[in-house]
C-alpha positions as a LaTeX table, in Angstrom:
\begin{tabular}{lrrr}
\hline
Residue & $x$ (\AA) & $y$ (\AA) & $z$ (\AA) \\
\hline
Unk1 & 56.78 & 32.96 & 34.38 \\
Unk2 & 56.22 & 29.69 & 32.47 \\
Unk3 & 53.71 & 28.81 & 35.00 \\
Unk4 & 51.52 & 32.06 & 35.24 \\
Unk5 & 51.26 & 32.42 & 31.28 \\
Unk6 & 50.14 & 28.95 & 31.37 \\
Unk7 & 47.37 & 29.58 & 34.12 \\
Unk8 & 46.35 & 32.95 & 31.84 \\
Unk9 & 45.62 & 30.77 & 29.29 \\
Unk10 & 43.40 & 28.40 & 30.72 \\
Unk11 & 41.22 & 30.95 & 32.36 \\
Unk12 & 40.18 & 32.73 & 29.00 \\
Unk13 & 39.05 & 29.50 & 27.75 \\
Unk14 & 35.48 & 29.37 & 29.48 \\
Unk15 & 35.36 & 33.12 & 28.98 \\
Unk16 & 35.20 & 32.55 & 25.25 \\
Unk17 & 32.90 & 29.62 & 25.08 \\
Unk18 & 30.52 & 32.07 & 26.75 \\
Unk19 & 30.68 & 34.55 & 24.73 \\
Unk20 & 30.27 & 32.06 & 21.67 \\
Unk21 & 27.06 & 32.48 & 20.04 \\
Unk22 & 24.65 & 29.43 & 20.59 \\
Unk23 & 21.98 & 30.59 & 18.01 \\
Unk24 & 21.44 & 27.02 & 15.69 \\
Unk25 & 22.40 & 27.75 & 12.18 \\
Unk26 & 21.07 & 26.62 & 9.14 \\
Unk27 & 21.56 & 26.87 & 5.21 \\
Unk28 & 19.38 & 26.08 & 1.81 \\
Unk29 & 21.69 & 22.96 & 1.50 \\
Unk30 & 20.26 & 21.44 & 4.80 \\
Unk31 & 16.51 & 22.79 & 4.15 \\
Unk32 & 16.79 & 20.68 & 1.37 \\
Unk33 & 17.42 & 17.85 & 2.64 \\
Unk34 & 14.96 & 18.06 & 5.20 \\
Unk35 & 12.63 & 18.31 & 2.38 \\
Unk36 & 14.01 & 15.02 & 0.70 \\
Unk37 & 13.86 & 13.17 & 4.23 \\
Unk38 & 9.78 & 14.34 & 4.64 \\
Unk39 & 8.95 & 13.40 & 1.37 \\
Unk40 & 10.85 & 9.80 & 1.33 \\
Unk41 & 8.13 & 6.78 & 1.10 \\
Unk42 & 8.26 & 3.68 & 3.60 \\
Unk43 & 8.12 & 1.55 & 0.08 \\
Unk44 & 9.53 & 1.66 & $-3.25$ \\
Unk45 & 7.13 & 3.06 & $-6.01$ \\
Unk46 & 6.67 & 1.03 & $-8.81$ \\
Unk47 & 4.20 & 1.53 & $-12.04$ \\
Unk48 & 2.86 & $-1.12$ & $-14.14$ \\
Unk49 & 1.04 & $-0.80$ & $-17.79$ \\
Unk50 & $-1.47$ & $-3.67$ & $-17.84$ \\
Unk51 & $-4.07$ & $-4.30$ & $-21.15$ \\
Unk52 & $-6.66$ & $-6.51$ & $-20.89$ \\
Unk53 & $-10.68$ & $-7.79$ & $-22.70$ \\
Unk54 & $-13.77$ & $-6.75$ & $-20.61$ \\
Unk55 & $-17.44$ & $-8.14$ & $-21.22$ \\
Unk56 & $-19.32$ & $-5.94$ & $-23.19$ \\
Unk57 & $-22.06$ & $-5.91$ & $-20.21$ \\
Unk58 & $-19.73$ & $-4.56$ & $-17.83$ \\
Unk59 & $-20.62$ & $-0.94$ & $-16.58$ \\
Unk60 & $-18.16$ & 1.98 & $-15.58$ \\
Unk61 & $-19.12$ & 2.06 & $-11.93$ \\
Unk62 & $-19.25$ & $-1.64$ & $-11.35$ \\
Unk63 & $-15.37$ & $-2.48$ & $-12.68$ \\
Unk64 & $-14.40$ & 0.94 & $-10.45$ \\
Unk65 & $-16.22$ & $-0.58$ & $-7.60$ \\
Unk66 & $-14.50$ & $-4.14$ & $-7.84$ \\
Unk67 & $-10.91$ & $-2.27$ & $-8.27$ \\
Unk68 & $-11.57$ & 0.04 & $-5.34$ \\
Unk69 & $-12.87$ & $-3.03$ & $-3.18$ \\
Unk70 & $-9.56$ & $-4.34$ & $-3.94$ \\
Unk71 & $-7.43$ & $-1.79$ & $-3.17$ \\
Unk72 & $-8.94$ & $-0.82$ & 0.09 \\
Unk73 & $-9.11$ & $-4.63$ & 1.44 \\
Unk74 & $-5.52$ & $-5.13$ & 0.38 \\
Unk75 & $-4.26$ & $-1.95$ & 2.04 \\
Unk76 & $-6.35$ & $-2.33$ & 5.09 \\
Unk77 & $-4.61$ & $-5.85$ & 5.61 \\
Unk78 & $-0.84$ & $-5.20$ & 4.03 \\
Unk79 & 0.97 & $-2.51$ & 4.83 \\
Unk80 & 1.74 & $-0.25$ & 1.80 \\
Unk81 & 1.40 & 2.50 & $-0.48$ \\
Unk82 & $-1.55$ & 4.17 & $-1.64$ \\
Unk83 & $-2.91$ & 3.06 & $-5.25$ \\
Unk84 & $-2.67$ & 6.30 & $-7.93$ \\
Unk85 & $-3.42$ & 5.80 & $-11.36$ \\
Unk86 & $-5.58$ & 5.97 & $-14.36$ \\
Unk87 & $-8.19$ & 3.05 & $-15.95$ \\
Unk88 & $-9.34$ & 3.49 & $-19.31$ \\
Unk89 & $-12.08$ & 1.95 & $-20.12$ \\
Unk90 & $-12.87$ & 0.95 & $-24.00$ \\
Unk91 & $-15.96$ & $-0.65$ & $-25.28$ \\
Unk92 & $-14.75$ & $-4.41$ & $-24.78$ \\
Unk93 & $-11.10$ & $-3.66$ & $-23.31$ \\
Unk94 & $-9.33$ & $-1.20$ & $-20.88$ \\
Unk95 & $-5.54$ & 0.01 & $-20.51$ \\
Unk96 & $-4.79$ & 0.26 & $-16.84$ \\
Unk97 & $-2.00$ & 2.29 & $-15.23$ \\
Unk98 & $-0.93$ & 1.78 & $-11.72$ \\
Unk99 & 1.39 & 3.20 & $-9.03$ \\
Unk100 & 1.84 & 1.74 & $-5.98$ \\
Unk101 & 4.38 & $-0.51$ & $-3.80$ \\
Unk102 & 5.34 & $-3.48$ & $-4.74$ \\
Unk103 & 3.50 & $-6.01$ & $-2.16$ \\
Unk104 & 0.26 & $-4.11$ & $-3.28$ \\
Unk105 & 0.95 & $-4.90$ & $-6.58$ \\
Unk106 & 1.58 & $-7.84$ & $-5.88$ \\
Unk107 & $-1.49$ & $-8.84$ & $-4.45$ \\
Unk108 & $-3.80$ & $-6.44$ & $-6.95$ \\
Unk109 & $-2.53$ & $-9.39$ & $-9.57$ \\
Unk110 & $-3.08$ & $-12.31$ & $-7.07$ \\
Unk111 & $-6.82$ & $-11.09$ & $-6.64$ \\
Unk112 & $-7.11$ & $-10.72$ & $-10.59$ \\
Unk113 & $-5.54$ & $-14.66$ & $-10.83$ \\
Unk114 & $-8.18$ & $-15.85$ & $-8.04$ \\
Unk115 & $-10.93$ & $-14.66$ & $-9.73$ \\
Unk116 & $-10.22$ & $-15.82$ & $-13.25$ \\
Unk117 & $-9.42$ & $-19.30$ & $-11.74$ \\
Unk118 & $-12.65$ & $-19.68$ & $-9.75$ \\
Unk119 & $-15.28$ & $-17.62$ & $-11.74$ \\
Unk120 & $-16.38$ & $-18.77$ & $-15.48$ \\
Unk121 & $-17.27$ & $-15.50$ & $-16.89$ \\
Unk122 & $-15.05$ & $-13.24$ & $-15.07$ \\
Unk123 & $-15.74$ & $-9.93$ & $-16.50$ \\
Unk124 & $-11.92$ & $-8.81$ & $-16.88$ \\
Unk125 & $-10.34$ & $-11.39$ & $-19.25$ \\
Unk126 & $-6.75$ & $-11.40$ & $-21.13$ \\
Unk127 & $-5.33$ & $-9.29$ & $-18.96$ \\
Unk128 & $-1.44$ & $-9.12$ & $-20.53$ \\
Unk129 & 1.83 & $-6.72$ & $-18.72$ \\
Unk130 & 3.15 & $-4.31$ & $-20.84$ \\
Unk131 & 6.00 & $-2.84$ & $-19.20$ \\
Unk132 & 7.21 & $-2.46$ & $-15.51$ \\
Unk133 & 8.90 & 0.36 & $-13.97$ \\
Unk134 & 10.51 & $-0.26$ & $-10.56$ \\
Unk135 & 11.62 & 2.43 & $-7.86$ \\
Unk136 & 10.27 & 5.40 & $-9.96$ \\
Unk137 & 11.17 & 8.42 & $-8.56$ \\
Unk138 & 7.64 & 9.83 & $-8.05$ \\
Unk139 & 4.40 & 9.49 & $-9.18$ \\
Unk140 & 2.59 & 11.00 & $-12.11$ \\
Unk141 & $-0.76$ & 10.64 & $-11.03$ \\
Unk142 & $-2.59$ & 11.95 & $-8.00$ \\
Unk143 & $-5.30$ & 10.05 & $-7.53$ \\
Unk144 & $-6.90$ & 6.70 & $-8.87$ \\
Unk145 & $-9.49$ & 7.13 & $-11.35$ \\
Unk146 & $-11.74$ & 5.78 & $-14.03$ \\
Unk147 & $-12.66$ & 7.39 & $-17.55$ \\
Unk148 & $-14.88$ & 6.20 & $-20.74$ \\
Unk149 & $-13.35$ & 6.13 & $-23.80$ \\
Unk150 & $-16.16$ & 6.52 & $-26.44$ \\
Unk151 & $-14.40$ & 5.49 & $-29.77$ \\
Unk152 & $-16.14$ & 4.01 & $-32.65$ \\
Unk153 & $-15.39$ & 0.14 & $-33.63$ \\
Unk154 & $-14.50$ & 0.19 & $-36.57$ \\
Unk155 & $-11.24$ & 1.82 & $-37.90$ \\
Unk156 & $-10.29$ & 3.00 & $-41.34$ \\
Unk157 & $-6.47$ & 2.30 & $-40.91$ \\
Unk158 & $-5.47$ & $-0.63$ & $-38.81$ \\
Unk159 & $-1.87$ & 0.01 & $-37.06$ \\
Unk160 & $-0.93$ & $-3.38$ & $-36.10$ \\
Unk161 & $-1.15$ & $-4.69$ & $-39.67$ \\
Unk162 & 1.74 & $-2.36$ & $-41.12$ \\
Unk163 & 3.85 & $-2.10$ & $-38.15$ \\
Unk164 & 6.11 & $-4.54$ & $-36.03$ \\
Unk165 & 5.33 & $-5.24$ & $-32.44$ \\
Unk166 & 8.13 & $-2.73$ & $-31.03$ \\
Unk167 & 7.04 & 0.30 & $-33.32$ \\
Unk168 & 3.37 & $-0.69$ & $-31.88$ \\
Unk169 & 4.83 & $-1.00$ & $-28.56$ \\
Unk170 & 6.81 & 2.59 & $-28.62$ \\
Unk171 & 3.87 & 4.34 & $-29.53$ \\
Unk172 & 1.67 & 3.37 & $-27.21$ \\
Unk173 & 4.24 & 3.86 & $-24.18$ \\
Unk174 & 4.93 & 7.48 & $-25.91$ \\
Unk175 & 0.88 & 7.83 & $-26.15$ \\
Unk176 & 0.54 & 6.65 & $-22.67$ \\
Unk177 & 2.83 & 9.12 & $-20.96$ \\
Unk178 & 1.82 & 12.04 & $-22.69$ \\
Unk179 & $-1.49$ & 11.30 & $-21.66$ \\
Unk180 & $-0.12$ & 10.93 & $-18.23$ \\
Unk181 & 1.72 & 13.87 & $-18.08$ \\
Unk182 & $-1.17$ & 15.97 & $-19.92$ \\
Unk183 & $-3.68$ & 14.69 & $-16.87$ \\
Unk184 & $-0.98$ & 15.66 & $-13.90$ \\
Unk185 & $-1.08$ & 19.03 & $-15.02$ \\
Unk186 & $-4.82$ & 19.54 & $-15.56$ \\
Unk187 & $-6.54$ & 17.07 & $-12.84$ \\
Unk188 & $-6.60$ & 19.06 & $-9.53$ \\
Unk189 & $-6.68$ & 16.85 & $-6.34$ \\
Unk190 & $-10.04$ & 15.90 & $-5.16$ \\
Unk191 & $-12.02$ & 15.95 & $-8.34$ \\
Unk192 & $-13.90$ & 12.81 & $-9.83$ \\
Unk193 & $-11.18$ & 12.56 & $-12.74$ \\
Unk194 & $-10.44$ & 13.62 & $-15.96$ \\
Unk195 & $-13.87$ & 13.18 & $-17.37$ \\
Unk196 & $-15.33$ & 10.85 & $-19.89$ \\
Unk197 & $-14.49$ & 13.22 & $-23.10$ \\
Unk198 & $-10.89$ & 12.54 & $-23.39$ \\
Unk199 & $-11.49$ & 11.22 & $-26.86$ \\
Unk200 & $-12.58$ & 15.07 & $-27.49$ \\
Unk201 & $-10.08$ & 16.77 & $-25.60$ \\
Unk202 & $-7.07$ & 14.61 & $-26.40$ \\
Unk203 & $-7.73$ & 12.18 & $-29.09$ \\
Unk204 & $-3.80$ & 11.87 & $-30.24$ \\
Unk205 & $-3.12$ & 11.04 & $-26.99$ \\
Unk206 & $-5.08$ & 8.06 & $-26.51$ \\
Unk207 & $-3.93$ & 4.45 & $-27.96$ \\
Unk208 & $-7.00$ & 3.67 & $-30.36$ \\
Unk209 & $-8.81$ & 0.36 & $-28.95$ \\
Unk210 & $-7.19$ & $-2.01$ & $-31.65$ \\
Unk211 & $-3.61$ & $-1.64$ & $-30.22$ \\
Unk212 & $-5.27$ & $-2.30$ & $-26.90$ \\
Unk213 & $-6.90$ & $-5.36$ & $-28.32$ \\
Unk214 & $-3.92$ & $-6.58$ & $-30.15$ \\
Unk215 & $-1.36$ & $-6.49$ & $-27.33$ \\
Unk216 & $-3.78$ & $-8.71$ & $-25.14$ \\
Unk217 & $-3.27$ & $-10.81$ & $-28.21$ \\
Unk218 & 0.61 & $-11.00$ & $-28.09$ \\
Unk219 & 2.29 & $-13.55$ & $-26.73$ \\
Unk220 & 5.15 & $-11.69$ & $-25.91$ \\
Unk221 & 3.38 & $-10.07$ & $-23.04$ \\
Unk222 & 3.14 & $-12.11$ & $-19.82$ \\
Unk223 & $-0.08$ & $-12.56$ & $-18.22$ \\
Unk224 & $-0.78$ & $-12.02$ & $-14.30$ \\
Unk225 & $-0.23$ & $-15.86$ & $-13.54$ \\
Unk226 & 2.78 & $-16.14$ & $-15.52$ \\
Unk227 & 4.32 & $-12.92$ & $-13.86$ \\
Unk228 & 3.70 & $-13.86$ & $-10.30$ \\
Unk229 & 4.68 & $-17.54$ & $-11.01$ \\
Unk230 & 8.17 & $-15.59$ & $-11.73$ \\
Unk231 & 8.09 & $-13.27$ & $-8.99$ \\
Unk232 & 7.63 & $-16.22$ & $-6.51$ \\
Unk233 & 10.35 & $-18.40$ & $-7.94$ \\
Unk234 & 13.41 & $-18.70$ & $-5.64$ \\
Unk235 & 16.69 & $-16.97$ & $-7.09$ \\
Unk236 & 19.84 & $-19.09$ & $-7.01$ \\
Unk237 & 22.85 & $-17.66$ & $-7.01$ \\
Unk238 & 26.33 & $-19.36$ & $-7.11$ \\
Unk239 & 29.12 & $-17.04$ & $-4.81$ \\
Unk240 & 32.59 & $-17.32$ & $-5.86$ \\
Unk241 & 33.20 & $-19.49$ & $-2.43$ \\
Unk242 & 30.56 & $-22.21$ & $-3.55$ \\
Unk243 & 32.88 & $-22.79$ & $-6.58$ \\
Unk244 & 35.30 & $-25.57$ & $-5.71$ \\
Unk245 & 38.19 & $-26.35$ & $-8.04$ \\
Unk246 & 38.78 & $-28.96$ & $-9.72$ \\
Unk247 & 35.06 & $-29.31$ & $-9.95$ \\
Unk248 & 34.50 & $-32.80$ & $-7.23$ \\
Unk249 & 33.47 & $-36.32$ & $-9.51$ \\
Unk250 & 31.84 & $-39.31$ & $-8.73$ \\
Unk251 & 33.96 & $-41.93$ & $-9.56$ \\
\hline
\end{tabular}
């Protein structure tokens, strides 16, 4: 008896794999993370808030030409990401925002260093880092692009005379992202850019020249050189196993 049950039981068990249902299953839970896995980046994303002095002689299309030169000679010999961001440019200075990995970074300074070393009148001078972000989570721009900010010289109130560096500092981050923000949601892909009547459209949103101008004058602020100089010194660190006690003398 023991032995018939037990041969019962053995035959059902390829009679109910068959009629198991092979249809693949699936939930929101794993369509989402499909979605995360597509939209994940071979680099980190960083963004970088750089101010810096510009020859008065300079012309829109020739400092957009030298940055886009740049960016598509560094990515067509590094791998990395694309370059998204905005460039503001004042009468005599310009506020640059950019997104991008870090090696591109990286080498978007290098080719700023190289040319203020070897050229005399370089016409991007002063440049100065305002703040780094590292592994942001996504971008706020959608494109690289270039507007004119037509402001007069002169001001009535001047900002940086009342007001200590990190109150000048706060505002103009606060300034700069609303300004960001405001541009993701009204610059559609594929168009030439926000336009050169911001100072119309959004005047509370941009930082007024002389806060441009005085930050390139802070030394607080590190400069390109300075920053790479950093970024390319060797990081020692002592593991608890290196530490020998009692510490050896020389006697």
């Amino acid at each position: 008896m023991y032995f018939s049950g037990h041969t019962q039981k053995v035959s059902q068990r390829p009679y109910e794999s068959h009629l198991t249902p092979q249809v693949p299953r699936s939930n929101y839970f794993h369509i989402q993370e499909e979605k995360q896995r597509l939209q994940l980046k071979k680099f980190l994303l960083h963004r970088i808030f750089l101010v810096a002095n510009i020859t008065a002689r300079i012309e829109k299309k020739d400092l957009a030409q030298y940055y886009e030169h740049a960016f598509q000679s560094i990515l067509k010999h590094h791998l990395g990401e694309a370059v998204t961001g905005l460039l503001l440019m004042y009468p005599t200075s310009i506020l640059h925002i950019l997104e991008t990995s870090s090696g591109t970074l990286y080498r978007i300074l290098l080719d700023y260093v190289g040319h203020e070393k070897n050229e005399k009148e370089f016409f991007i001078q002063g440049m100065k880092i305002i703040v780094v972000s590292h592994n942001i989570p996504t971008r706020i721009f959608i494109q690289w692009q270039v507007s004119i900010v037509k402001v007069p010289v002169m001001y009535l109130d001047d900002l940086t005379q009342s007001r200590s560096l990190e109150e000048v500092v706060t505002e103009f981050l606060t300034q700069t992202h609303k300004l960001a923000l405001y541009l993701c949601k009204t610059v559609k892909v594929s168009t030439k850019g926000p336009g050169d009547n911001l100072h119309q459209v959004v005047p509370e949103l941009l930082p007024p020249e002389q806060i441009i101008k005085y930050l390139c004058k802070s030394e607080e602020f590190m400069d390109p050189e300075a920053f790479l100089d950093m970024y390319n010194k060797p990081i020692h660190v002592t593991l608890d196993s290196e530490v020998v006690w009692p510490a050896p003398s020389v006697f």
